[in-house]
PDB file of C-alpha atoms in Angstrom:
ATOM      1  CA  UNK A   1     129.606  54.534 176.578  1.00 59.00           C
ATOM      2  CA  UNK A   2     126.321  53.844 174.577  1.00 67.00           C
ATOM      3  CA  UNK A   3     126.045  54.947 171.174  1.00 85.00           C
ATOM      4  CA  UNK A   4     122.373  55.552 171.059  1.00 95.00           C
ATOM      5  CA  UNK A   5     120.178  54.763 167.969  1.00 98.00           C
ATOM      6  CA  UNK A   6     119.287  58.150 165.763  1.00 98.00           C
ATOM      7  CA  UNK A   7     115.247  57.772 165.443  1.00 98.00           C
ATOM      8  CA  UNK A   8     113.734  59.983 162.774  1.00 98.00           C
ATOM      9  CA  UNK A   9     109.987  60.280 163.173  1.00 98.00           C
ATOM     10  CA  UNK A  10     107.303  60.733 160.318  1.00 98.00           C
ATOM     11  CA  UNK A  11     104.088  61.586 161.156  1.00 98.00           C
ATOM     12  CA  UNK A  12     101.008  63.826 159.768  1.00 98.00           C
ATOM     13  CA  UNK A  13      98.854  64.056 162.717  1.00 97.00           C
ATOM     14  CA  UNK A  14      98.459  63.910 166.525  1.00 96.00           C
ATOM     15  CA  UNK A  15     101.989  62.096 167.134  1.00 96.00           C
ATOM     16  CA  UNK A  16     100.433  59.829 169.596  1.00 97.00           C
ATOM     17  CA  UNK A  17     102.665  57.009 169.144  1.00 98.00           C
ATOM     18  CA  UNK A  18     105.749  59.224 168.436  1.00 98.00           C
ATOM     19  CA  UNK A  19     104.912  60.544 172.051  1.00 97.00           C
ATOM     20  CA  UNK A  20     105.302  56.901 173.245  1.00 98.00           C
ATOM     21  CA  UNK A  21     108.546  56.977 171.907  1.00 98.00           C
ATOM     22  CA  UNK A  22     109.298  59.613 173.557  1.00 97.00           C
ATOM     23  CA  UNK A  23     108.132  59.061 176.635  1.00 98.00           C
ATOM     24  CA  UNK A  24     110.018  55.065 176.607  1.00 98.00           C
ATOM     25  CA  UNK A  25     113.644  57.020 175.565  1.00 97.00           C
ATOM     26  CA  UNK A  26     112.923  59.647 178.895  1.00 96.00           C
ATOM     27  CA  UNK A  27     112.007  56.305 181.033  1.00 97.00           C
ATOM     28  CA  UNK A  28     115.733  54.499 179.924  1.00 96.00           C
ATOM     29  CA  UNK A  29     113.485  51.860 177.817  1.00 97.00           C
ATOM     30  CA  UNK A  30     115.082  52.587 174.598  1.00 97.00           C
ATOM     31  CA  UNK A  31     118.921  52.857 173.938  1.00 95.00           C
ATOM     32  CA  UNK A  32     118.069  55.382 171.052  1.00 97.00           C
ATOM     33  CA  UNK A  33     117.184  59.428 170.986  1.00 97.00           C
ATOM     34  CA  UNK A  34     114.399  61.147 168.213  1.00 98.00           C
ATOM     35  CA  UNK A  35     117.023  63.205 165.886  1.00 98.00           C
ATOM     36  CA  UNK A  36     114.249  64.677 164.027  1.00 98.00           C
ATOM     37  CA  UNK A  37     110.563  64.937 163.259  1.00 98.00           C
ATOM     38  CA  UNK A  38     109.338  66.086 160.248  1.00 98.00           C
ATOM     39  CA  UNK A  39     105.771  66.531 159.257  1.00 98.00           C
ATOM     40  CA  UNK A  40     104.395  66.782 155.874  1.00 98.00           C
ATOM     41  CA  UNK A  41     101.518  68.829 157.342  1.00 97.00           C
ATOM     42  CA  UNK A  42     101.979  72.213 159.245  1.00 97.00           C
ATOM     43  CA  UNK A  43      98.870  72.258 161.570  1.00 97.00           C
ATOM     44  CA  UNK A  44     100.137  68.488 162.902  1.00 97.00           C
ATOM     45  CA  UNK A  45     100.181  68.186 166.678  1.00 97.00           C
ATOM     46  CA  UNK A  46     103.143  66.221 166.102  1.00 98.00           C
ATOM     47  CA  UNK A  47     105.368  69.074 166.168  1.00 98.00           C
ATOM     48  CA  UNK A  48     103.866  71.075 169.029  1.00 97.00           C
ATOM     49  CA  UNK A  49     105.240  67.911 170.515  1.00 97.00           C
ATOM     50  CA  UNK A  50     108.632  67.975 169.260  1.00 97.00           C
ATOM     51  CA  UNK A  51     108.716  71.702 170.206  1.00 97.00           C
ATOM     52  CA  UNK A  52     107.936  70.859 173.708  1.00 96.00           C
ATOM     53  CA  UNK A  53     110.517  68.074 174.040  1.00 96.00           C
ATOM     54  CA  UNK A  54     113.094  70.377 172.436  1.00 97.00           C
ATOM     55  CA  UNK A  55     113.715  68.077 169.396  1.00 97.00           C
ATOM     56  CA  UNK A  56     114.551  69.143 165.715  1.00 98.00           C
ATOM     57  CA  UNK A  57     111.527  69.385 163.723  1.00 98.00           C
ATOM     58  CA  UNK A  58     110.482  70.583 160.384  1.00 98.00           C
ATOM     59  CA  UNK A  59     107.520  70.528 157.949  1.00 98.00           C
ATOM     60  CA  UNK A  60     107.766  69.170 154.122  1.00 98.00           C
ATOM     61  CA  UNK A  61     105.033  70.053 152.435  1.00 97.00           C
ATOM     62  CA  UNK A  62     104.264  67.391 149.115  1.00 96.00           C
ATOM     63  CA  UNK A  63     102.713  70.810 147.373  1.00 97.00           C
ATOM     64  CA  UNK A  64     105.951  72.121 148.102  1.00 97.00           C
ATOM     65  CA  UNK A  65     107.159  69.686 145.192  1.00 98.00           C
ATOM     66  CA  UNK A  66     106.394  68.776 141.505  1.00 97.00           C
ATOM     67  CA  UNK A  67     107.086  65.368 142.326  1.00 97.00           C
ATOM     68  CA  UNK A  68     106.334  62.503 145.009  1.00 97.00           C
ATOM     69  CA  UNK A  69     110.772  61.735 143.771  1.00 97.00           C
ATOM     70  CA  UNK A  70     111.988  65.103 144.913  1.00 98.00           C
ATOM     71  CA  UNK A  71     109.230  65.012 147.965  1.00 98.00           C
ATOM     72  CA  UNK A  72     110.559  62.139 149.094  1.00 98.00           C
ATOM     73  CA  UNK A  73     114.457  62.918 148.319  1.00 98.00           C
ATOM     74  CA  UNK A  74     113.880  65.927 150.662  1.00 98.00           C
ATOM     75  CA  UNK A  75     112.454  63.762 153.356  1.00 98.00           C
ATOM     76  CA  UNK A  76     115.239  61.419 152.693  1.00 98.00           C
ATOM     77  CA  UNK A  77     118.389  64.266 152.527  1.00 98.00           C
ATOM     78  CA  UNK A  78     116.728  65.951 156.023  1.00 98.00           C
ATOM     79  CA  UNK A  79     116.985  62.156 157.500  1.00 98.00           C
ATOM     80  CA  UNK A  80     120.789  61.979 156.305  1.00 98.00           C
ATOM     81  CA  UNK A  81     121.596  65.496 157.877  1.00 98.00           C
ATOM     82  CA  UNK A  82     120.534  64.634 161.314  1.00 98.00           C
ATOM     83  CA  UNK A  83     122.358  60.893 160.905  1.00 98.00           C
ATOM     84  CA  UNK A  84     119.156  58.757 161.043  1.00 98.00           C
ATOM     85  CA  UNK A  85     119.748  54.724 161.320  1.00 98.00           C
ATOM     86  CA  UNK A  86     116.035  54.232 162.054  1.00 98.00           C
ATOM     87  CA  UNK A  87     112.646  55.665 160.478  1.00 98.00           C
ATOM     88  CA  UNK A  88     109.613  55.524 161.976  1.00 98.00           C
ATOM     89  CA  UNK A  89     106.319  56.129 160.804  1.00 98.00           C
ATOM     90  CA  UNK A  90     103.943  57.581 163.237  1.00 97.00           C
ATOM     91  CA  UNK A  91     100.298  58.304 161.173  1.00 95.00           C
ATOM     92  CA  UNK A  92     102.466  59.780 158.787  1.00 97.00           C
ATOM     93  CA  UNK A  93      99.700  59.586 155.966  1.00 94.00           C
ATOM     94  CA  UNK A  94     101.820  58.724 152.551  1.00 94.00           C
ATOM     95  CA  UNK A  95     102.683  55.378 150.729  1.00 94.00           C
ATOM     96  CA  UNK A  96     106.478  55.631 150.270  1.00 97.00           C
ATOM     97  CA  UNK A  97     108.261  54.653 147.083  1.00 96.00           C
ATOM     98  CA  UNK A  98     111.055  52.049 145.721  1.00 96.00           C
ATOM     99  CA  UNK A  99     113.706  54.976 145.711  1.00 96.00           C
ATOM    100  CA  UNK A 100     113.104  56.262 149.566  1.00 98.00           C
ATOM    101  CA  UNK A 101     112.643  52.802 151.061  1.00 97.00           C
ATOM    102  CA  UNK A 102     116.001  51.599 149.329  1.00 96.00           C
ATOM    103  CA  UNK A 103     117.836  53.862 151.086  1.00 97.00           C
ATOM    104  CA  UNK A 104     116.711  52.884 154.522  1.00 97.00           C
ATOM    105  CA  UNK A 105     116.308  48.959 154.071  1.00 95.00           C
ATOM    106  CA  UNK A 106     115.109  46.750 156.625  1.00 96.00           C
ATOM    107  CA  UNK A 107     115.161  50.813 158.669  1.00 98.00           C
ATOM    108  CA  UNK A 108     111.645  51.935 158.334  1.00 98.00           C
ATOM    109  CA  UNK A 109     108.902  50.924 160.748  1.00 98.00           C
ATOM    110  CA  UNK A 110     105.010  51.200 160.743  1.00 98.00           C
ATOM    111  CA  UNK A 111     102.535  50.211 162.941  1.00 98.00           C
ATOM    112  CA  UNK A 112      98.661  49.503 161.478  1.00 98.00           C
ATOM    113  CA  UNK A 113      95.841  48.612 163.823  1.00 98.00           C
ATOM    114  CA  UNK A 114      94.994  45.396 162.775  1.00 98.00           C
ATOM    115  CA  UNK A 115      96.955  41.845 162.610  1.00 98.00           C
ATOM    116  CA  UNK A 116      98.331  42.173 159.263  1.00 98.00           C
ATOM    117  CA  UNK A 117      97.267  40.025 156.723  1.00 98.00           C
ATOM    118  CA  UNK A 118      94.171  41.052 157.645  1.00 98.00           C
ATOM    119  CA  UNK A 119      92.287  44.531 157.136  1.00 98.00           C
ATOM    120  CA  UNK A 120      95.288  46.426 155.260  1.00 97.00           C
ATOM    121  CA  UNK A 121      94.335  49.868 154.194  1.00 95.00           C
ATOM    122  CA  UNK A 122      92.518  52.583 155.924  1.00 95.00           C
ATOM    123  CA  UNK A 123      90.413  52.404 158.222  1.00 97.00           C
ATOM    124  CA  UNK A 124      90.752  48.967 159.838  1.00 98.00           C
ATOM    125  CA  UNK A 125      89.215  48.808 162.531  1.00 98.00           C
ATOM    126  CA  UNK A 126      85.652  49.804 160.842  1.00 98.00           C
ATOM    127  CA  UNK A 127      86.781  46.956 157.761  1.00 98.00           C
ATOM    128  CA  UNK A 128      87.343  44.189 160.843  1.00 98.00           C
ATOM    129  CA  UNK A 129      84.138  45.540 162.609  1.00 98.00           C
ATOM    130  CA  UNK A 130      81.885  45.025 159.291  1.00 98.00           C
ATOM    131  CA  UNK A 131      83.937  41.893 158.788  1.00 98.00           C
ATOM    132  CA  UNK A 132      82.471  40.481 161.933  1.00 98.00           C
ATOM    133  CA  UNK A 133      85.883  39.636 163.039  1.00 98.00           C
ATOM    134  CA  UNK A 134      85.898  38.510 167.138  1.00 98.00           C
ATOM    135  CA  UNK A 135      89.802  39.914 167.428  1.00 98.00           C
ATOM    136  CA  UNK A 136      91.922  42.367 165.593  1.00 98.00           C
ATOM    137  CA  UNK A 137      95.112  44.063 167.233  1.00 98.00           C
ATOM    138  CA  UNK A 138      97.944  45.879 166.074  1.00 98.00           C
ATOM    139  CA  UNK A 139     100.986  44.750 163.989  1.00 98.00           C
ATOM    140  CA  UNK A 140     104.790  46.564 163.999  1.00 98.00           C
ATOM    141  CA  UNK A 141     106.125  46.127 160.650  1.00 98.00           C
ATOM    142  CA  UNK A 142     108.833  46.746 158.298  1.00 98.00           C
ATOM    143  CA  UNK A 143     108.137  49.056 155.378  1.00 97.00           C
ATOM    144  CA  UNK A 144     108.595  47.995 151.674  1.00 96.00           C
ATOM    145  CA  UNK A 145     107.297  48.541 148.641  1.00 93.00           C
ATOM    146  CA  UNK A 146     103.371  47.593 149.142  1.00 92.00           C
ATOM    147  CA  UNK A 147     100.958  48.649 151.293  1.00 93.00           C
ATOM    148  CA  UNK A 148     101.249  46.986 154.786  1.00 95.00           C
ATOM    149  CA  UNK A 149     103.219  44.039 153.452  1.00 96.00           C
ATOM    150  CA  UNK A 150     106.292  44.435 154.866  1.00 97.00           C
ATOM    151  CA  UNK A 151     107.728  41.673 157.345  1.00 98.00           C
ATOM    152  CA  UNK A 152     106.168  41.653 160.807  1.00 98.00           C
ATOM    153  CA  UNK A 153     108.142  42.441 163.821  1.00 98.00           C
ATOM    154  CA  UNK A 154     105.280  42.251 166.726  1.00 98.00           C
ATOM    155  CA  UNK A 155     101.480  41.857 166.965  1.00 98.00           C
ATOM    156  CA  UNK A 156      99.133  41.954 169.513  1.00 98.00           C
ATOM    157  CA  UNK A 157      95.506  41.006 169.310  1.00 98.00           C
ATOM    158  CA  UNK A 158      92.540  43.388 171.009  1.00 98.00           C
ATOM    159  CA  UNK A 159      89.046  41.679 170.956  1.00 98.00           C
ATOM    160  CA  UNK A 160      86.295  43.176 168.951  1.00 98.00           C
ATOM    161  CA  UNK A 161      82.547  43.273 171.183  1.00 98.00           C
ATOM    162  CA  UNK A 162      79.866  42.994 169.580  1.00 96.00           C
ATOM    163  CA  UNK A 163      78.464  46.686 170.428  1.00 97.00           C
ATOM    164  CA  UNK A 164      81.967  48.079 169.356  1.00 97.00           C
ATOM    165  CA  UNK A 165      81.997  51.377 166.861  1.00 98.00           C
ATOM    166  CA  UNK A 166      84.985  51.775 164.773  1.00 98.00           C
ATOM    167  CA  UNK A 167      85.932  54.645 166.891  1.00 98.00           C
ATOM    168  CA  UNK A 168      85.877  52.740 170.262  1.00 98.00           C
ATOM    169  CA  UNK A 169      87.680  49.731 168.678  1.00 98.00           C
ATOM    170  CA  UNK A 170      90.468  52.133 167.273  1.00 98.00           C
ATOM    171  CA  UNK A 171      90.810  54.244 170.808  1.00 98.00           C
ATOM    172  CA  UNK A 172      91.418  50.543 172.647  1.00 98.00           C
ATOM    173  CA  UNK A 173      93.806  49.077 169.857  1.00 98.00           C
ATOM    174  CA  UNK A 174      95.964  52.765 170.374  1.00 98.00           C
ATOM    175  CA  UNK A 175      96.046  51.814 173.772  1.00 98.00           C
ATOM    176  CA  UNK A 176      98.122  49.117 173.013  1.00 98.00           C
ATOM    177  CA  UNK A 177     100.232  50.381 169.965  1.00 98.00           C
ATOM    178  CA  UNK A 178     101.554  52.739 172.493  1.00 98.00           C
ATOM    179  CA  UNK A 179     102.770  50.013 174.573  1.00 98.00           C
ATOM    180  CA  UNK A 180     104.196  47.247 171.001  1.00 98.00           C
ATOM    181  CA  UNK A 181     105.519  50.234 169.560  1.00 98.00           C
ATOM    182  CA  UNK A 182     108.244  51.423 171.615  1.00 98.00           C
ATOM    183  CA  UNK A 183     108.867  47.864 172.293  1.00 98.00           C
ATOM    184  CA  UNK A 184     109.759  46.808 168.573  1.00 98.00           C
ATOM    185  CA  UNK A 185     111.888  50.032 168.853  1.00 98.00           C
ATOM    186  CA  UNK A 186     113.420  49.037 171.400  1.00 98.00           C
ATOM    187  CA  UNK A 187     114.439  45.632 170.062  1.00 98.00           C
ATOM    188  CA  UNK A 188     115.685  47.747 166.525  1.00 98.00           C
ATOM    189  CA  UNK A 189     118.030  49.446 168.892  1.00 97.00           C
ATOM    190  CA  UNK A 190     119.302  46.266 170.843  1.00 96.00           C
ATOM    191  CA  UNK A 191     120.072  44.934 167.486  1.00 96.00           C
ATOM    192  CA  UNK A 192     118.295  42.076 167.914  1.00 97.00           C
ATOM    193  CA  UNK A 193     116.182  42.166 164.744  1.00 98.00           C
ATOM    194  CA  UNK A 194     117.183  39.959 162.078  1.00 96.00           C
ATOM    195  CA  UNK A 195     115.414  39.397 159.275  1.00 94.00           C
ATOM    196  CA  UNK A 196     115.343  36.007 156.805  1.00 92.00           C
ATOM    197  CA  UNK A 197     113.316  36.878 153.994  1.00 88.00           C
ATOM    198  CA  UNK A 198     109.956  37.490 155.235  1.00 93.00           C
ATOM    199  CA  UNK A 199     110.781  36.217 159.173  1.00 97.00           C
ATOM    200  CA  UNK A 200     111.807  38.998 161.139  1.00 98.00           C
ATOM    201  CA  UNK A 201     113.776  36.700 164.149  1.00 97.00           C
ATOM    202  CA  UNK A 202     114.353  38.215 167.652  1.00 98.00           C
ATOM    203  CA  UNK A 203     117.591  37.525 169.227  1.00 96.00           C
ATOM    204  CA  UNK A 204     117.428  36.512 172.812  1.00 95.00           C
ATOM    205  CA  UNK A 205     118.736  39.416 174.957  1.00 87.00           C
ATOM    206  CA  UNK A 206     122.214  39.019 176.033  1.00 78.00           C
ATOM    207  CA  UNK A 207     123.023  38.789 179.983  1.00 67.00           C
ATOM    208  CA  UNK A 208     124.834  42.214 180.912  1.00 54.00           C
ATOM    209  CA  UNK A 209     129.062  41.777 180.970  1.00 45.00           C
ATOM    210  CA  UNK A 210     128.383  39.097 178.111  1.00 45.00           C
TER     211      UNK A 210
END
């Protein structure tokens, strides 16, 4: 038998791309099952979501805490409970710290609508827009210490049109993170990620009985 891959999710919002997840794991696309989502906002769709699919889910509030350290060792202990190998960050709206992202290295995953280098930060798709950029995508990454720096697993480029608005830019690049994301998931729980520094490598898939 399969020992599946323990995905935690992280997310503040909608859940959009946590629902592509989901939705790849119910298809048979990903060896892996969601072991929790937690939400560091209570209102977030994300865990109407988790409620529907009958998956663990709490809220962590950051007010809840006098400090982003005990914030984030609660977020990290509620991971440990439920056994989670693999993090992944779904809109979850925080920059993460040296202490969390030690104890999950080369384990957390982001995905930011544009192809890293280019257009880190918020709002992305308006910076590649006013850039005057012709193509900007999505990038799968791993998480470390800087903002959208972390080694990239998989891109894929979306053009930008000249009559684009930053809102109809960002609705076709989602289009396609909900198709690279479960993907690079996927590939996490193959175990055919390896990383060499900054290269992230992708083993070639082995034939089934080899």
């Amino acid at each position: 038998m399969v020992t599946k891959v323990k995905i935690g999710i992280l997310a503040s919002g909608r859940g959009s791309n946590a629902q592509a997840i989901l939705d790849a794991i119910a298809e048979g696309a990903i060896s892996g099952q969601i072991a929790v989502i937690i939400s560091d906002n209570r209102q977030a769709q994300v865990l109407e979501r988790a409620a529907v699919n009958d998956i663990p889910a709490c809220c962590i509030e950051r007010s809840a805490f006098s400090t982003k350290s005990q914030f984030e060792d609660a977020l990290a202990g509620e991971l440990d409970r439920h056994g989670v190998q693999l993090v992944v960050l779904a809109g979850f709206m925080r920059l993460l710290g040296p202490a969390f992202i030690s104890r999950f290295p080369r384990r957390i995953m982001n995905i930011h609508p544009s192809l890293l280098p280019a257009f880190s930060g918020l709002d992305a798709q308006g910076q590649a827009i006013r850039y005057g950029a012709k193509v900007s995508g999505c990038t799968v990454h791993f998480v470390d210490e800087g903002m959208d720096t972390g080694p990239v697993i998989l891109q894929q480029a979306v053009p930008v049109y000249s009559e684009d608005t930053t809102e109809a830019l960002a609705e076709r690049i989602l289009e396609v993170e909900h198709a690279l994301y479960p993907q690079a998931v996927k590939l996490f729980c193959q175990g055919r990620l390896h990383c060499d520094s900054r290269i992230v490598r992708i083993e070639a898939a082995k034939e089934d009985g080899k």
